[in-house]
Short mmCIF file of C-alpha atoms and ligand atoms in Angstrom, two decimals:
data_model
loop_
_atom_site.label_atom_id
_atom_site.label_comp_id
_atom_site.label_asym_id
_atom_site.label_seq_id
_atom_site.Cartn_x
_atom_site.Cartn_y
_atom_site.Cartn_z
CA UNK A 2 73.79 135.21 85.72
CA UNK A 3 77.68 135.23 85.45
CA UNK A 4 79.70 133.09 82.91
CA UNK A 5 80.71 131.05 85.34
CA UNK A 6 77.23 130.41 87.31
CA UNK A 7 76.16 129.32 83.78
CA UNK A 8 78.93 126.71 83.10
CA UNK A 9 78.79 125.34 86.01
CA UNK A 10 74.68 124.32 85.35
CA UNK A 11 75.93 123.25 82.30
CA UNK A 12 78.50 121.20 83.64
CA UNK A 13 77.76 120.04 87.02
CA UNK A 14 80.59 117.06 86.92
CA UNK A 15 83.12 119.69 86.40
CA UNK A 16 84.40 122.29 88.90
CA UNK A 17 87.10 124.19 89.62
CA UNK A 18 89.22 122.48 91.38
CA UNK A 19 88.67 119.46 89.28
CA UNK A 20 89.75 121.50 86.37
CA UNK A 21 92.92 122.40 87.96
CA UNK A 22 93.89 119.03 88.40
CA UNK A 23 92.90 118.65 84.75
CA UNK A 24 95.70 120.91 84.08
CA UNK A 25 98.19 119.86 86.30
CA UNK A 26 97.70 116.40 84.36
CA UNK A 27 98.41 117.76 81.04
CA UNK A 28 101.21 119.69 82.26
CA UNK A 29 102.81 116.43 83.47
CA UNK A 30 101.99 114.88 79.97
CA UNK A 31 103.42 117.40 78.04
CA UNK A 32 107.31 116.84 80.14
CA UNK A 33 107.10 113.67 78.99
CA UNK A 34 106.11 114.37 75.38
CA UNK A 35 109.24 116.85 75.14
CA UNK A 36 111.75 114.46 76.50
CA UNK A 37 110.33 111.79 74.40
CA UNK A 38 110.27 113.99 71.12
CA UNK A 39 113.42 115.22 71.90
CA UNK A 40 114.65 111.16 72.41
CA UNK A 41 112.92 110.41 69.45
CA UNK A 42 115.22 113.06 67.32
CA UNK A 43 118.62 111.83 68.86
CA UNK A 44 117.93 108.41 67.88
CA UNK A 45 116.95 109.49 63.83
CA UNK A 46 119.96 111.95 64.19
CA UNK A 47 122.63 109.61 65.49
CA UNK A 48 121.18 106.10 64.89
CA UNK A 49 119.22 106.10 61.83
CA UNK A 50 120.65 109.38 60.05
CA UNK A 51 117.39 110.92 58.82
CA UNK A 52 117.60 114.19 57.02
CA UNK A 53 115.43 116.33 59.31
CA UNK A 54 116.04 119.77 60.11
CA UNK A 55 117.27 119.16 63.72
CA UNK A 56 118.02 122.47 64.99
CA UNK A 57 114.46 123.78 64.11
CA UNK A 58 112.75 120.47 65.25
CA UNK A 59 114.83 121.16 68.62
CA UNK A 60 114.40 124.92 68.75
CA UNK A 61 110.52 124.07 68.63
CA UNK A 62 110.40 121.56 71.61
CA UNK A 63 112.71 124.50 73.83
CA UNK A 64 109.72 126.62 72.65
CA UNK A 65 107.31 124.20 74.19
CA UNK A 66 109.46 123.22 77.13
CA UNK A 67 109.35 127.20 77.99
CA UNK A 68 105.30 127.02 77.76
CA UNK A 69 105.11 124.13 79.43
CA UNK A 70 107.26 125.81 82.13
CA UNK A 71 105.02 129.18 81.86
CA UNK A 72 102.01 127.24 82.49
CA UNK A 73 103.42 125.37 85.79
CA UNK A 74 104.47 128.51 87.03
CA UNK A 75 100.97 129.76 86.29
CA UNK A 76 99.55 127.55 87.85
CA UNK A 77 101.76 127.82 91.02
CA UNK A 78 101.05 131.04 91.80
CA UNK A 79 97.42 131.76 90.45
CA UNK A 80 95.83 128.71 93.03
CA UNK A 81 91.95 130.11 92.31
CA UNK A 82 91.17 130.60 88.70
CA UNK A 83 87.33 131.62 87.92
CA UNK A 84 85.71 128.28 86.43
CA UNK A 85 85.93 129.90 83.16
CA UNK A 86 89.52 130.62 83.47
CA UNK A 87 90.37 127.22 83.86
CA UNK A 88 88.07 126.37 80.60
CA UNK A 89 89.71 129.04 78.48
CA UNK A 90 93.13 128.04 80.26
CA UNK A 91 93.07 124.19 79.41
CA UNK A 92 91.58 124.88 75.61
CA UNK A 93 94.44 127.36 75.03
CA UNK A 94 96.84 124.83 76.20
CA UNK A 95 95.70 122.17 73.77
CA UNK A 96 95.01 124.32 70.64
CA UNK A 97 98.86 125.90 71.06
CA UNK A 98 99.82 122.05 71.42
CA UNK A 99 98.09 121.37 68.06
CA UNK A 100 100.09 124.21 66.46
CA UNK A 101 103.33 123.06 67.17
CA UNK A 102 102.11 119.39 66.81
CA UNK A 103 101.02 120.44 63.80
CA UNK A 104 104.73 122.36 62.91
CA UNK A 105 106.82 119.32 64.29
CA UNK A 106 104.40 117.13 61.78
CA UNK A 107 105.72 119.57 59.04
CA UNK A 108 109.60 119.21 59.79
CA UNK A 109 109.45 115.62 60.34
CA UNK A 110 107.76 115.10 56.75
CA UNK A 111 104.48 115.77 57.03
CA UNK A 112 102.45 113.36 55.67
CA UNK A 113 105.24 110.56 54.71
CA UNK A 114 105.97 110.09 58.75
CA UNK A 115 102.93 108.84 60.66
CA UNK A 116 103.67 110.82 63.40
CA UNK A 117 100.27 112.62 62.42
CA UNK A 118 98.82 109.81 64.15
CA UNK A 119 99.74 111.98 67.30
CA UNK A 120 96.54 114.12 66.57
CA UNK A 121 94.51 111.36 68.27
CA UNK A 122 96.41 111.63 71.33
CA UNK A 123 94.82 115.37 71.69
CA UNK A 124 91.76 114.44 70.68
CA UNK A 125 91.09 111.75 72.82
CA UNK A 126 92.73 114.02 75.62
CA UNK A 127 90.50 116.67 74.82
CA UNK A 128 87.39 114.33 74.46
CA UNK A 129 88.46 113.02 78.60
CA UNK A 130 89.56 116.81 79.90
CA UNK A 131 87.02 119.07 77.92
CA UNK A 132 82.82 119.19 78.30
CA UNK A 133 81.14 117.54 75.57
CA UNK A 134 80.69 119.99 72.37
CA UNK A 135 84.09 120.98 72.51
CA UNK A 136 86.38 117.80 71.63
CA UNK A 137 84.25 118.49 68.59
CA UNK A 138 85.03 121.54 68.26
CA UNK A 139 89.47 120.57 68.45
CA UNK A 140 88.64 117.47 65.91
CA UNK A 141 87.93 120.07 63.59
CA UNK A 142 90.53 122.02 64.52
CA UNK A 143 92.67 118.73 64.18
CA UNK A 144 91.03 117.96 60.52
CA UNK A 145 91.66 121.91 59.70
CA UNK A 146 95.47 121.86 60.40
CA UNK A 147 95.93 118.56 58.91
CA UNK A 148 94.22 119.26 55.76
CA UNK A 149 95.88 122.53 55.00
CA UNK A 150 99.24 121.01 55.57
CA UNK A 151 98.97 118.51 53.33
CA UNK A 152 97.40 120.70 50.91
CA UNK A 153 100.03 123.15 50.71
CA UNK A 154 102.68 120.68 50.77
CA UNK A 155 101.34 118.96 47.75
CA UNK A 156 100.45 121.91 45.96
CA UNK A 157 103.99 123.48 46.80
CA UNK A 158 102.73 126.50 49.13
CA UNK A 159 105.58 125.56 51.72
CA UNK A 160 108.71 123.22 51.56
CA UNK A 161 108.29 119.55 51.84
CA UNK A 162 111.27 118.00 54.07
CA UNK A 163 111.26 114.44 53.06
CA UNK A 164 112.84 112.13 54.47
CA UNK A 165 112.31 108.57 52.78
CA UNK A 166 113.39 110.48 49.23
CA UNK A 167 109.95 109.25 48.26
CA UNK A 168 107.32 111.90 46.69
CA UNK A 169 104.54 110.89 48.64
CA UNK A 170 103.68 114.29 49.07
CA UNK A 171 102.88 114.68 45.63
CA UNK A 172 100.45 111.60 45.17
CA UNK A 173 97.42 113.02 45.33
CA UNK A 174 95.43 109.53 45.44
CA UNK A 175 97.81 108.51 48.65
CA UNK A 176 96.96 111.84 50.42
CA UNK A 177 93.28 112.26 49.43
CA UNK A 178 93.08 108.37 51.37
CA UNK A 179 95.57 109.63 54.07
CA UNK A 180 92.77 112.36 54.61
CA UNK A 181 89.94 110.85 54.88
CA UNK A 182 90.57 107.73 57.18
CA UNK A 183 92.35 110.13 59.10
CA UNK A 184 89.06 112.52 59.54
CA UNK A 185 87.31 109.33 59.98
CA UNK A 186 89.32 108.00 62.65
CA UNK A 187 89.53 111.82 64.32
CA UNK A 188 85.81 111.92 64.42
CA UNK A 189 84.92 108.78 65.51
CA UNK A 190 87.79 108.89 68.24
CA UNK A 191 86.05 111.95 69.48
CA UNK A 192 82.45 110.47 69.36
CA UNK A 193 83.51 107.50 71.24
CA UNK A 194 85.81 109.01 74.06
CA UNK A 195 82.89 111.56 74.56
CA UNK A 196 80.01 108.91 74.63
CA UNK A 197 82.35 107.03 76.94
CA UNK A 198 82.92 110.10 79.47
CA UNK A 199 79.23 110.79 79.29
CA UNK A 200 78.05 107.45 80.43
CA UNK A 201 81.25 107.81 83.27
CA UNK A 202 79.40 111.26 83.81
CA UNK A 203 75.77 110.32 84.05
CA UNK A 204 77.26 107.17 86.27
CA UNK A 205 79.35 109.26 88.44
CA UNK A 206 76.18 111.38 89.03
CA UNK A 207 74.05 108.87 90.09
CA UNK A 208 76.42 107.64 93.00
CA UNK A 209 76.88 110.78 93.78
CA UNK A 210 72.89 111.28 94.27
CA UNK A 211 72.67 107.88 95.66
CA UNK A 212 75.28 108.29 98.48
CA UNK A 213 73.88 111.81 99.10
CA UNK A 214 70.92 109.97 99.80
CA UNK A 215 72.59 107.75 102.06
CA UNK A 216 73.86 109.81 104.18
CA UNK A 217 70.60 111.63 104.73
CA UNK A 218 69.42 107.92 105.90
CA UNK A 219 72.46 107.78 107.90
CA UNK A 220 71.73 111.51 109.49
CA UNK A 221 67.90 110.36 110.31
CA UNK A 222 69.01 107.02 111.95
CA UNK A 223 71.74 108.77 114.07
CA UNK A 224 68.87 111.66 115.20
CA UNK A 225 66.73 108.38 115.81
CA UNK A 226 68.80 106.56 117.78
CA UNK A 227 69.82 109.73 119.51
CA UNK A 228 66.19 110.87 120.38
CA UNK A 229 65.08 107.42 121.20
CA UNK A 230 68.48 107.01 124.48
CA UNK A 231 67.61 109.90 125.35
CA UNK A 232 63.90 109.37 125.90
CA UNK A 233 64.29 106.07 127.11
CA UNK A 234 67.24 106.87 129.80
CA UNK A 235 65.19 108.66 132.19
CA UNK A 236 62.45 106.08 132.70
CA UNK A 237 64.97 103.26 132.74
CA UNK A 238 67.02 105.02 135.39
CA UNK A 239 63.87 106.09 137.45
CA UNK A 240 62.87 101.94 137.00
CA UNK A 241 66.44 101.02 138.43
CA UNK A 242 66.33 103.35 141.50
CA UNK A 243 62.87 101.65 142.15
CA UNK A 244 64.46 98.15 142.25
CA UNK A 245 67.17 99.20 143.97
CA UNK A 246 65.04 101.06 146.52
CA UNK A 247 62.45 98.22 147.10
CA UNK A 248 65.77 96.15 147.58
CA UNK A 249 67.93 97.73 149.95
CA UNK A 250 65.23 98.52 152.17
CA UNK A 251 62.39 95.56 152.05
CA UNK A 252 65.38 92.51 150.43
CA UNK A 253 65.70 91.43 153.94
CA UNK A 254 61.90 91.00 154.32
CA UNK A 255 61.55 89.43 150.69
CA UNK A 256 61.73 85.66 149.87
CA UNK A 257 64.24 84.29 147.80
CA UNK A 258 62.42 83.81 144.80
CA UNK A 259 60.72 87.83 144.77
CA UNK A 260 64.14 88.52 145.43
CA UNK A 261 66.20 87.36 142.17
CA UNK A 262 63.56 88.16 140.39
CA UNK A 263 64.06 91.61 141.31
CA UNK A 264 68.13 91.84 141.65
CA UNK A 265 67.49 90.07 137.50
CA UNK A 266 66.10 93.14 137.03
CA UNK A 267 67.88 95.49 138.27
CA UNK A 268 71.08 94.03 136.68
CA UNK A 269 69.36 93.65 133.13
CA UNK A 270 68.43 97.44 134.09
CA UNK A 271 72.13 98.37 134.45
CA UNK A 272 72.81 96.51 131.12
CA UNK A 273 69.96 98.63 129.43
CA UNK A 274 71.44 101.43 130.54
CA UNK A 275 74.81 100.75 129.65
CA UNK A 276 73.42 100.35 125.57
CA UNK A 277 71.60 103.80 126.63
CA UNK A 278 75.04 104.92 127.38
CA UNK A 279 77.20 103.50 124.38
CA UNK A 280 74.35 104.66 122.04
CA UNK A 281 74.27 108.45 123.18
CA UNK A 282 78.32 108.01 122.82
CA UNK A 283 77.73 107.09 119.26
CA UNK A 284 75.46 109.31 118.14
CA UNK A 285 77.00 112.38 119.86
CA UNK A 286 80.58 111.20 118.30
CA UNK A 287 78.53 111.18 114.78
CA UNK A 288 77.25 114.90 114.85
CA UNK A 289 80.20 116.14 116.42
CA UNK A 290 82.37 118.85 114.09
CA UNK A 291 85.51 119.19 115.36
CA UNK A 292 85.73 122.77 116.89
CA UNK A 293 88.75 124.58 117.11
CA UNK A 294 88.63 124.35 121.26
CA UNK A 295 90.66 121.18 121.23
CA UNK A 296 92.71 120.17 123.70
CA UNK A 297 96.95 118.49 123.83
CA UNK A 298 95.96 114.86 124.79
CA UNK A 299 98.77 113.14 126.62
CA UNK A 300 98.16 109.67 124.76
CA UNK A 301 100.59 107.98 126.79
CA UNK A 302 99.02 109.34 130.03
CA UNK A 303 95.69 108.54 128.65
CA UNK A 304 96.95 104.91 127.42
CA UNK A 305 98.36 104.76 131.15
CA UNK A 306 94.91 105.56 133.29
CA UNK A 307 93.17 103.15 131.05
CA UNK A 308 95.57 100.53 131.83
CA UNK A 309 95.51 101.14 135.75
CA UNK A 310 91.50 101.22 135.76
CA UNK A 311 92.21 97.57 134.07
CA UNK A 312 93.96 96.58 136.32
CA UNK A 313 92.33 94.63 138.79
CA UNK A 314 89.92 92.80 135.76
CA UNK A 315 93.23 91.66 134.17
CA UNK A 316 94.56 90.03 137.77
CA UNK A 317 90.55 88.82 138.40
CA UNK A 318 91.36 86.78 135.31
CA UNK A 319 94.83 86.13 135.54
CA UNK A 320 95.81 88.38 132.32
CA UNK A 321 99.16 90.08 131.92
CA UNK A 322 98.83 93.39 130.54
CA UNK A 323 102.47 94.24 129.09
CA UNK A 324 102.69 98.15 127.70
CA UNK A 325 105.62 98.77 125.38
CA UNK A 326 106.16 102.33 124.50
CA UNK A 327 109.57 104.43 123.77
CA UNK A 328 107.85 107.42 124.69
CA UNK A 329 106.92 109.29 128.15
CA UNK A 330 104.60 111.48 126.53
CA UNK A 331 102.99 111.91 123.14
CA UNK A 332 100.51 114.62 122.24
CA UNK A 333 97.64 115.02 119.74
CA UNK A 334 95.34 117.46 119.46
CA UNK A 335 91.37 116.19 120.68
CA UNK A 336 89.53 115.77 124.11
CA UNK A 337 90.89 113.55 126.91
CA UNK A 338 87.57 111.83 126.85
CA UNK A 339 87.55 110.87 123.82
CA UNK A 340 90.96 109.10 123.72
CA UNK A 341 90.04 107.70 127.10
CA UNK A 342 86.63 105.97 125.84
CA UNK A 343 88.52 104.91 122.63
CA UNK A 344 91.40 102.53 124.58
CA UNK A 345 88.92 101.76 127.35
CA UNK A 346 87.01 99.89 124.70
CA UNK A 347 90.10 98.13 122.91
CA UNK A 348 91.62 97.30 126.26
CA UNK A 349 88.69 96.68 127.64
CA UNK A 350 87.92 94.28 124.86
CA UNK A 351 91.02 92.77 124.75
CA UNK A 352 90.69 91.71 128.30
CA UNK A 353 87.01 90.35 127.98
CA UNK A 354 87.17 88.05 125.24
CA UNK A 355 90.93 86.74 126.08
CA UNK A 356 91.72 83.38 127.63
CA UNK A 357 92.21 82.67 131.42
CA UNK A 358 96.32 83.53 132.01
CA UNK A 359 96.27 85.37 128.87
CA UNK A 360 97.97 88.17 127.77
CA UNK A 361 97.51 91.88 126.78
CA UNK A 362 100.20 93.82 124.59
CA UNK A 363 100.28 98.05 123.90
CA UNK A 364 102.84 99.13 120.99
CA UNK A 365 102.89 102.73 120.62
CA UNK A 366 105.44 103.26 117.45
CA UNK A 367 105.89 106.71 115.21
CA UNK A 368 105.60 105.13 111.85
CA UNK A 369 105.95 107.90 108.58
CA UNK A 370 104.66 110.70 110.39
CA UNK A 371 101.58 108.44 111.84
CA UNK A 372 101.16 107.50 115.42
CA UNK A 373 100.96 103.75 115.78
CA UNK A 374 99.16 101.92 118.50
CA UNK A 375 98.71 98.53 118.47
CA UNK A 376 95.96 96.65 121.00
CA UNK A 377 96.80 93.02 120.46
CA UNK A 378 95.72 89.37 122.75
CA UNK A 379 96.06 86.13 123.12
CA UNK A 380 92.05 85.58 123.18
CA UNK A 381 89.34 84.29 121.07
CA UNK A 382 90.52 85.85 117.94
CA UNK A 383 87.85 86.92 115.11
CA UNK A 384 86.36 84.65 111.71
CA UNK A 385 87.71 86.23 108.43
CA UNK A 386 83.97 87.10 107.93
CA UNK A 387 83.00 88.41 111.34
CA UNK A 388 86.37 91.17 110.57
CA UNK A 389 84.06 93.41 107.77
CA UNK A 390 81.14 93.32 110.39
CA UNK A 391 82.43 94.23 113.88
CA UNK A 392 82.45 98.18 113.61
CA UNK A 393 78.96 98.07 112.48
CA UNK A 394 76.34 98.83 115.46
CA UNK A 395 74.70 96.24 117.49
CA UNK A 396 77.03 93.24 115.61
CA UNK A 397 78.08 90.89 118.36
CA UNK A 398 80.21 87.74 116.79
CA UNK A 399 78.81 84.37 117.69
CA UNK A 400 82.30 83.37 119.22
CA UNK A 401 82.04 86.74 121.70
CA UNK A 402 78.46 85.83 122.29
CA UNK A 403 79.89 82.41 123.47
CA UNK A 404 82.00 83.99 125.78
CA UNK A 405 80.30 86.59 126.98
CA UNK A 406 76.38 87.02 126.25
CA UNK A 407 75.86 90.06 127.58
CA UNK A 408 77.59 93.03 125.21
CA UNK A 409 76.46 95.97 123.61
CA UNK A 410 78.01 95.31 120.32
CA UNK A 411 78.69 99.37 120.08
CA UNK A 412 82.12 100.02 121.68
CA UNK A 413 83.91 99.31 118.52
CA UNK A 414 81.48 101.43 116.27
CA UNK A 415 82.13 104.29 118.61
CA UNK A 416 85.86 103.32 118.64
CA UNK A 417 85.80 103.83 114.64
CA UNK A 418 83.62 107.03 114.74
CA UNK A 419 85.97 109.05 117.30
CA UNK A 420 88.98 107.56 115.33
CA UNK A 421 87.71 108.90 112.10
CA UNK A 422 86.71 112.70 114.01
CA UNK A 423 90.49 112.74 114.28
CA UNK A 424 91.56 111.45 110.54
CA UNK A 425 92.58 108.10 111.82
CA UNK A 426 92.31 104.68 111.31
CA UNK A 427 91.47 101.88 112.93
CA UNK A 428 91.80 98.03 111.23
CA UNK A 429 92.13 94.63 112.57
CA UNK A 430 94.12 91.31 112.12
CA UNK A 431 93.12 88.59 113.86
CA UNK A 432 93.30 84.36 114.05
CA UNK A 433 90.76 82.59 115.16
CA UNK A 434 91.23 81.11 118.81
CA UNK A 435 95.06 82.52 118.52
CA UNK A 436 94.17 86.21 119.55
CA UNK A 437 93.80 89.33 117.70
CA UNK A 438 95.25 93.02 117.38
CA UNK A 439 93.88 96.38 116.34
CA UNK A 440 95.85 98.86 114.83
CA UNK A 441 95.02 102.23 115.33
CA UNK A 442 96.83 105.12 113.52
CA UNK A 443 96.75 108.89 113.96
CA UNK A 444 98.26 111.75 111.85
CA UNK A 445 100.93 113.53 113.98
CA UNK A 446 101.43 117.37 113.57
P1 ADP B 11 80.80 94.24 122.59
O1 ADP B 11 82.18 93.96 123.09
O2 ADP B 11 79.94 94.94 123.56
O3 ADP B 11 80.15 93.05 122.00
P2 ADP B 11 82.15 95.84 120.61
O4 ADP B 11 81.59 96.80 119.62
O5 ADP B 11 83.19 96.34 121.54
O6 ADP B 11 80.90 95.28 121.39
O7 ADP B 11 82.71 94.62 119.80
C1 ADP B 11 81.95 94.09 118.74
C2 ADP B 11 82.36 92.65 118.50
O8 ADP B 11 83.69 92.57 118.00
C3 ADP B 11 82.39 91.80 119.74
O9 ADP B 11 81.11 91.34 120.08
C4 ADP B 11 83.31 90.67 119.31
O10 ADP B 11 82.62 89.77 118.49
C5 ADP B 11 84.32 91.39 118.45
N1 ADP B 11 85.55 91.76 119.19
C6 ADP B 11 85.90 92.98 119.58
N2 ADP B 11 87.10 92.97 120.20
C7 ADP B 11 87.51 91.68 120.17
C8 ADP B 11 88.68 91.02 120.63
N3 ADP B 11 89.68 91.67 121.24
N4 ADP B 11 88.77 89.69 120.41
C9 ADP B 11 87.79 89.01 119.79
N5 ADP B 11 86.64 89.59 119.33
C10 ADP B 11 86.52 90.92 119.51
#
């Protein structure tokens, strides 16, 4: 097995392109620790006078403004690193960090300035970017650098710059105490950040598993409803054509009461049929993938059709349909059909459960490269609660069932499916009794 089939077992929460984001991150970070450094030094230089050695603090962040800017490139132009790669990347990048924290700590006067506390930045960094065993591994690193710096300041290996004219350097109580809390602190830092990510981990893993499981659920209810329309379409048609048969050529013969009972039937056939319908539409819209065979749908042309096959319900009920659109065409990339079913169930909608001399408005608007359409009446409006629960299958609000009992309580589920095929949206604002409007929104190429 390769290096990288083996750290990827190892570390299932991690992958690749995870870890480039990882890196991108840090890359950000670091800008913003050189500009801050280099704000920090301007201040001690020019407001508080400290005798550092500015031109080698400075010459040190240019060093790691020029890595910092190695790495972006890097990272520009090398888009797929190996999993390993990325490890060995991001672990370089912090231990050459530690160097020159580790250098700047020096300069800035070592262990009088408590800029050492920066360490813990890295190592709680490393503890959130890096798989578990490892932050260990750069707290010891971090104790390592620390230790010998201090050391050989004290003990007059290299120059001391000191900048409170104070010899803390030299007390060896004050830097034997510096050390150890400051191990402590590293360590425990570490143990907690990594404890922490490996609940988050073992967490993260468990939704995962759960929603992998739910969307197996999801698969075998869509292949059950789609196996039971399809079984049950062919009987229920082959029941209607037998009502309609015995009725158009015995209804003359039958008395009234045979009669309705049959014509009852046939209509509640037709509404069976119509779920049959709306539930293949569903289900098909669910296991569809996109092909590449799409088609330029003419929204506006499509809006248009739907809006002329409305026609004569809006004047049945008295309903003004008014269609306001800056556009004569409008194209995005999908199946006439599609589009067509999706505004023949808004308008369609909009229409049923509006008010007697209501009225119907279509905004089509190009918002931030989005396509805009807005579906909005004058009707029965929708409850604050009933808004979560329309797009779900079968949910018919009590209101709607008021107004209209028969309904399939599916058009809108299938609206939201063959809106999401295409990356779009579809959400609703509504008052109750006032009227309501869905917004529908589409990514434009
Ligand atoms: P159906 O219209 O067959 O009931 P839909 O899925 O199209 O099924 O709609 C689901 C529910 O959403 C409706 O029963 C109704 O409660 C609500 N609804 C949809 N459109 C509107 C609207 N324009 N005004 C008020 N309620 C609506």
């Amino acid at each position: 097995m390769d290096i990288n089939a083996i750290l990827a077992e190892r570390f299932p929460f991690l992958n690749t392109s995870l870890l480039h984001a990882r890196i991108a991150w840090s890359i950000r970070l670091r800008w913003v620790a050189v500009v801050g450094f280099f704000l920090a030094t301007l201040s001690a230089r020019f407001l508080v006078d400290l005798p550092l050695p500015y031109e080698a603090i400075w010459k040190t962040l240019l060093t790691l403004f020029f890595l910092n800017l190695a790495y972006y490139i890097i990272l520009k132009i090398v888009k797929t690193f190996s999993f390993f790669a990325e490890l060995v990347f991001l672990t370089f990048h912090i231990l050459i960090d530690l160097v020159i924290l580790t250098y700047i700590v020096h300069l800035t006067g070592g262990i009088e300035n408590p800029i050492y506390l920066f360490y813990i930045f890295h190592v709680v960094l490393s503890s959130i970017l890096l798989p578990r065993w490892l932050p260990y591994i750069i707290a010891t690193i971090v104790f390592f650098l620390f230790t010998v710096l201090v050391y050989s300041e004290h003990t007059g290996l290299i120059y001391h710059y000191s900048i409170f004219e104070s010899a803390s350097h030299k007390n060896e109580v004050l830097n034997y105490l510096t050390l150890v809390i400051f191990t402590i602190t590293v360590y425990f830092s570490s143990y907690i950040c990594t404890n922490f990510m490996h609940i988050f981990r073992d967490s993260k893993r468990q939704i995962d598993h759960l929603y992998d499981q739910l969307q197996k659920a999801d698969q075998q209810k869509t292949q059950f409803f789609q196996y039971a329309s399809h079984e049950l379409k062919s009987p229920i048609i082959a029941i209607k054509a037998s009502i309609d048969g015995v009725l158009s050529s015995f209804g003359d013969q039958l008395q009234e009461k045979p009669y309705n009972v049959l014509k009852r039937a046939s209509v509640r056939s037709e509404q069976m049929l119509d779920i049959i319908r709306e539930l293949l539409d569903l289900t098909r819209n669910r296991s569809i993938i996109l092909s590449n065979h799409l088609e330029k749908v003419d929204v506006i042309k499509a809006l248009n059709e739907v809006i002329q096959n409305e026609s004569a319900t809006a004047e049945s009920n008295n309903i003004e349909i008014i269609f306001n659109c800056a556009f004569s065409e409008l194209f995005l990339n999908g199946k006439e059909d599609d589009f067509q079913k999706l505004f023949n169930n808004l308008i369609g909608n909009a229409l049923r459960y509006n008010k007697p001399g209501g009225k119907v408005y279509i905004n089509v608007k190009l918002e931030n490269k989005l396509l805009l359409i807005e579906i909005s009446d004058t009707g029965i409006g929708i409850s604050p609660e009933d808004k979560n629960k329309i797009f779900t299958e079968f949910y018919r609000a009590e209101n709607a069932r008021k107004k209209i009992s028969f309904g399939t309580g599916l058009g809108l589920s299938i609206v939201k499916q063959i809106a999401e095929n295409y990356n779009g949206q579809i959400l609703v604002e509504s008052d109750i009794l006032k009227g309501s409007t869905f917004k529908l929104t589409f990514p434009i190429q």
